JSON list of C-alpha atoms in Angstrom, two decimals:
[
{"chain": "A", "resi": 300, "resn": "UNK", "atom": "CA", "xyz": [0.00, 0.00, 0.00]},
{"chain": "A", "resi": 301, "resn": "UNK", "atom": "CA", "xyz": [1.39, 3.38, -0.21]},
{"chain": "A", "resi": 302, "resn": "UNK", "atom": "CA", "xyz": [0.75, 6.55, 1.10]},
{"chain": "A", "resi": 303, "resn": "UNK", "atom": "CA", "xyz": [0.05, 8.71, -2.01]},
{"chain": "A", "resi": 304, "resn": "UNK", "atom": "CA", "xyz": [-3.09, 8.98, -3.27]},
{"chain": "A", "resi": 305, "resn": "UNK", "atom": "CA", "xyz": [-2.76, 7.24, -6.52]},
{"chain": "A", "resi": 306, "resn": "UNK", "atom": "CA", "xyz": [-4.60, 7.46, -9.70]},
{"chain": "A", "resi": 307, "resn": "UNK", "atom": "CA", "xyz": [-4.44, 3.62, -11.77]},
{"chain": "A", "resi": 308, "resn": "UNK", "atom": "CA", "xyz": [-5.50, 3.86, -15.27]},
{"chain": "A", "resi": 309, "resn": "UNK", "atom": "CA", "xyz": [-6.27, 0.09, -16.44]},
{"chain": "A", "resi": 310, "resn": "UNK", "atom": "CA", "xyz": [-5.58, 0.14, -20.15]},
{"chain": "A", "resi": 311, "resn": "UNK", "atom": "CA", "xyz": [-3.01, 2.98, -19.93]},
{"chain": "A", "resi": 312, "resn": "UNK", "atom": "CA", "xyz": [-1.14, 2.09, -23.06]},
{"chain": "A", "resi": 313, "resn": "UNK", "atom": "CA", "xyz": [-4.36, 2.26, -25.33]},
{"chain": "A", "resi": 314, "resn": "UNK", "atom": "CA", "xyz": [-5.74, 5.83, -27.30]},
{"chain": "A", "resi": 315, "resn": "UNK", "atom": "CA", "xyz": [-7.69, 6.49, -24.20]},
{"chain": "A", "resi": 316, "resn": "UNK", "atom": "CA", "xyz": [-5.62, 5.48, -21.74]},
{"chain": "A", "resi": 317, "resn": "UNK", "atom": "CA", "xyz": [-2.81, 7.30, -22.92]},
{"chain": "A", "resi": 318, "resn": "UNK", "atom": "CA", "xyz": [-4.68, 10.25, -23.32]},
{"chain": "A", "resi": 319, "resn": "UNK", "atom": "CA", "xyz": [-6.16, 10.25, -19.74]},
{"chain": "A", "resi": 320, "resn": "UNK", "atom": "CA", "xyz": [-2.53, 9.86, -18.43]},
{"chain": "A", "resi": 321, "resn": "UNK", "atom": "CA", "xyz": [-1.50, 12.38, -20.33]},
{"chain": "A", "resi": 322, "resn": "UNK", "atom": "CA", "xyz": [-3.82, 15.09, -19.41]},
{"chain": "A", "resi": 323, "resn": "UNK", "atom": "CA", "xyz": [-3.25, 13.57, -15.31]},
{"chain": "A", "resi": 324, "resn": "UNK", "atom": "CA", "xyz": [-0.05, 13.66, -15.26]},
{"chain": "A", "resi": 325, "resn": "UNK", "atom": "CA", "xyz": [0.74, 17.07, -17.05]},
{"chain": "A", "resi": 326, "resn": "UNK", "atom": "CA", "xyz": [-1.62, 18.43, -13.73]},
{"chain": "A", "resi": 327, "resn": "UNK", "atom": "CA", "xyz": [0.61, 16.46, -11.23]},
{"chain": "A", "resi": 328, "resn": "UNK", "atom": "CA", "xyz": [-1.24, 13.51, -10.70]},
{"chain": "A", "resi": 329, "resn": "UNK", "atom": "CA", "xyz": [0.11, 10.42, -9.39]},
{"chain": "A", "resi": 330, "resn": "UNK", "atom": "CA", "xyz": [-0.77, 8.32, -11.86]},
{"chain": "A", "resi": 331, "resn": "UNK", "atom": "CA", "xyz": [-0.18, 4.24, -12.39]},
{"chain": "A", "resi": 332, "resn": "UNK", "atom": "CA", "xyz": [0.21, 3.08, -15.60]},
{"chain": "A", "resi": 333, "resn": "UNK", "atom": "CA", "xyz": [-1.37, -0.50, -15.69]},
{"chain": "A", "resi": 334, "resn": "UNK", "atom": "CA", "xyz": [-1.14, -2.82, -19.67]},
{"chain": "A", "resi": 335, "resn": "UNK", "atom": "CA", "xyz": [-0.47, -5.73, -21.16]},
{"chain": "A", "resi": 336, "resn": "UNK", "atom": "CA", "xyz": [2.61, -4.94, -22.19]},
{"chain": "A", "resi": 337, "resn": "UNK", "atom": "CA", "xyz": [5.57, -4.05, -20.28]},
{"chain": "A", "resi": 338, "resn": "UNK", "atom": "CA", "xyz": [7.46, -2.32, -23.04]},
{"chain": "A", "resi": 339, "resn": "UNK", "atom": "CA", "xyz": [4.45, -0.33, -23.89]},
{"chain": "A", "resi": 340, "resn": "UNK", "atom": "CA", "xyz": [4.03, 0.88, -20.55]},
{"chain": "A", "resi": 341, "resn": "UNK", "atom": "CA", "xyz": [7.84, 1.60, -20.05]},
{"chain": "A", "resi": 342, "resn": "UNK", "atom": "CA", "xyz": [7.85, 3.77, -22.94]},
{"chain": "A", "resi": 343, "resn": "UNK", "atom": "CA", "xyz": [4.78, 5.50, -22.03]},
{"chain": "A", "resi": 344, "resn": "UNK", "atom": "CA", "xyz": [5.92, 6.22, -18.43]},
{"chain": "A", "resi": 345, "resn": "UNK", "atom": "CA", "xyz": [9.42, 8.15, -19.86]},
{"chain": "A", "resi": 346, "resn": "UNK", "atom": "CA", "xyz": [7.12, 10.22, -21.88]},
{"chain": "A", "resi": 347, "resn": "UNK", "atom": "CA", "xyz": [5.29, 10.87, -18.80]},
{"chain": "A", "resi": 348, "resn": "UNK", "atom": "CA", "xyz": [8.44, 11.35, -16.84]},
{"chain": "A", "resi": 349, "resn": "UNK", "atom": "CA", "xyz": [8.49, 8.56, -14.81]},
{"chain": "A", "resi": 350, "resn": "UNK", "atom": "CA", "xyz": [5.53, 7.61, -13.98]},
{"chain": "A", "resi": 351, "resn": "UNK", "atom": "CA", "xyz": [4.79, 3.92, -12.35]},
{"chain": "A", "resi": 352, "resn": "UNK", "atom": "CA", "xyz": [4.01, 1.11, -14.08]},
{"chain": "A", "resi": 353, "resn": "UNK", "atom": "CA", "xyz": [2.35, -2.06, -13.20]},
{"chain": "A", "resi": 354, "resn": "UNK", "atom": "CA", "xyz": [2.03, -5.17, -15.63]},
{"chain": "A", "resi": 355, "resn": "UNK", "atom": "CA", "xyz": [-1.40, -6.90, -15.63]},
{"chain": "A", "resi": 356, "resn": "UNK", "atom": "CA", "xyz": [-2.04, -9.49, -18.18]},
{"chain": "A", "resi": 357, "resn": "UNK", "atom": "CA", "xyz": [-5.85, -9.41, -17.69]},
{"chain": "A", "resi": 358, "resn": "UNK", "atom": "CA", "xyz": [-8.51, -7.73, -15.96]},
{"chain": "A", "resi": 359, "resn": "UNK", "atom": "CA", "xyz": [-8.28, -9.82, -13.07]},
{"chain": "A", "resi": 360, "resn": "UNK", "atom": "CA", "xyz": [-4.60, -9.39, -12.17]},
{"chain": "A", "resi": 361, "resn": "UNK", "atom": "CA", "xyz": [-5.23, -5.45, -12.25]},
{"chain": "A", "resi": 362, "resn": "UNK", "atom": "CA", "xyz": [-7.78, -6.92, -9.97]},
{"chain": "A", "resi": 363, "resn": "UNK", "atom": "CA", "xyz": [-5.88, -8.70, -7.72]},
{"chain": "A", "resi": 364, "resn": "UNK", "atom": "CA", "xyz": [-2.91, -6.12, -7.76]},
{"chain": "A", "resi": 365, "resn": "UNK", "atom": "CA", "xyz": [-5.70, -3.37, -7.18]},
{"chain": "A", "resi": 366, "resn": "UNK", "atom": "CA", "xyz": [-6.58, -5.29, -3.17]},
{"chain": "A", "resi": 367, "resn": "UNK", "atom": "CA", "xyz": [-3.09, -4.84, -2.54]},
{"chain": "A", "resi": 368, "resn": "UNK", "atom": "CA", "xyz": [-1.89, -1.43, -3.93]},
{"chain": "A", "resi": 369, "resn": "UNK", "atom": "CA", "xyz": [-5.60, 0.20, -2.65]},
{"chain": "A", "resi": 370, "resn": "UNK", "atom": "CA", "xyz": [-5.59, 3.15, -5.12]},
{"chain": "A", "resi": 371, "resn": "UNK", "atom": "CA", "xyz": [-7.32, 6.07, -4.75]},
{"chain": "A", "resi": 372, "resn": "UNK", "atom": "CA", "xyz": [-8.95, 6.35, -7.88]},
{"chain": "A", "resi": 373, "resn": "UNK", "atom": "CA", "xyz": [-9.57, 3.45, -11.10]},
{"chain": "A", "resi": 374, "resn": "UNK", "atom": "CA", "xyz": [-9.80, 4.43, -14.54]},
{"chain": "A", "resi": 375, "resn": "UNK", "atom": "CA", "xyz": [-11.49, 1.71, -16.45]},
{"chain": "A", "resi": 376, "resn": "UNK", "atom": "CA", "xyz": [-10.41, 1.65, -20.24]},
{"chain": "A", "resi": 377, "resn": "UNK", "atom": "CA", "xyz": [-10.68, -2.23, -20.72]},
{"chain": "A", "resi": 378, "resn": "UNK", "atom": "CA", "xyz": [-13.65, -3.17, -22.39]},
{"chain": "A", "resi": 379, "resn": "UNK", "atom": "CA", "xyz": [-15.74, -4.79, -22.69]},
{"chain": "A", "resi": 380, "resn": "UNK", "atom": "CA", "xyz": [-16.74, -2.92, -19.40]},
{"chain": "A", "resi": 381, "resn": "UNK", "atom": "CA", "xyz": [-19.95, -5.03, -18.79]},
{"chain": "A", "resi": 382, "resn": "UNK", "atom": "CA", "xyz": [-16.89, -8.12, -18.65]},
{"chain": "A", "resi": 383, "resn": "UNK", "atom": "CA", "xyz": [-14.24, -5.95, -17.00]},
{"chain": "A", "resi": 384, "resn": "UNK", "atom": "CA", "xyz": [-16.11, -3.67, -14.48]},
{"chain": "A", "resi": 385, "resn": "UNK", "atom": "CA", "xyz": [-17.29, -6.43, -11.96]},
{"chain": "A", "resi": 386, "resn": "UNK", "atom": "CA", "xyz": [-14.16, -7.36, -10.67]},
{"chain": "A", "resi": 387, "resn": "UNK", "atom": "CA", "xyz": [-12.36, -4.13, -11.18]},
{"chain": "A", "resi": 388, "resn": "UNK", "atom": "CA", "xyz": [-15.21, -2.10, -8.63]},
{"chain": "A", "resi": 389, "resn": "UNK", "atom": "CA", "xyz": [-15.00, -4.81, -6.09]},
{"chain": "A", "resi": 390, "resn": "UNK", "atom": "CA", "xyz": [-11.26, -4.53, -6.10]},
{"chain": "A", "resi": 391, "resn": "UNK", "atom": "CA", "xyz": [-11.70, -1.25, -5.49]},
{"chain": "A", "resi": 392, "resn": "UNK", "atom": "CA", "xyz": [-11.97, -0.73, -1.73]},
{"chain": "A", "resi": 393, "resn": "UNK", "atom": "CA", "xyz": [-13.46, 1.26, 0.56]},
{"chain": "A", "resi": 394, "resn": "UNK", "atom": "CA", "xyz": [-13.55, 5.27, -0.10]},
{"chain": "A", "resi": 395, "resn": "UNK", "atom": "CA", "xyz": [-11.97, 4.54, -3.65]},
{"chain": "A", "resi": 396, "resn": "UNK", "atom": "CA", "xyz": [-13.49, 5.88, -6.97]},
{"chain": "A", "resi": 397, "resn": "UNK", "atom": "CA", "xyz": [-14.15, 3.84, -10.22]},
{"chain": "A", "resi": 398, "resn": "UNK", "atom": "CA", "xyz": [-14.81, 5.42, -13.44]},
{"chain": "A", "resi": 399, "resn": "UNK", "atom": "CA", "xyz": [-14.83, 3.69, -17.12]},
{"chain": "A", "resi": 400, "resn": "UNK", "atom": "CA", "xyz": [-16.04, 4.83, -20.80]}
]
């Protein structure tokens, strides 16, 4: 768990995704980029400026990584989000925000 509040957007390496980090991070945001594919994300996160990464094959091991890491805020871009969203808002915790396309 850590102490910052952080901002996860699932799908980060997608048009969306990257677009919502973009536009979270250029405020300051402490944002978690969470794909597929670690190369992907790595590359995004130095155009971000370092931003953290986390590598999640599926839906489920954002999931899973999501009850440990407790972040503040989800951003859903992994559709299909009637497939996807179940999981993710239950891993969500207490006090934490979900929001998808």
């Amino acid at each position: 768990m850590t102490d910052e509040k952080e901002i996860w957007i699932l799908g980060a390496t997608g048009r969306c995704g990257r677009a919502i980090a973009a536009n979270l991070a250029a405020r300051g945001a402490p944002v978690v980029l969470v794909g597929r594919d670690a190369a992907r994300l790595d590359e995004l996160a130095k155009s971000l400026g370092g931003a953290r990464t986390l590598l999640a094959p599926s839906a489920e091991d954002a999931a899973r990584a999501m009850t440990e890491g407790r972040p503040a805020v989800v951003v859903n871009t992994i559709g299909p989000f009637v497939e996807t969203a179940p999981s993710i808002v239950r891993a969500c915790g207490p006090g934490a925000h979900y929001g998808d396309l």
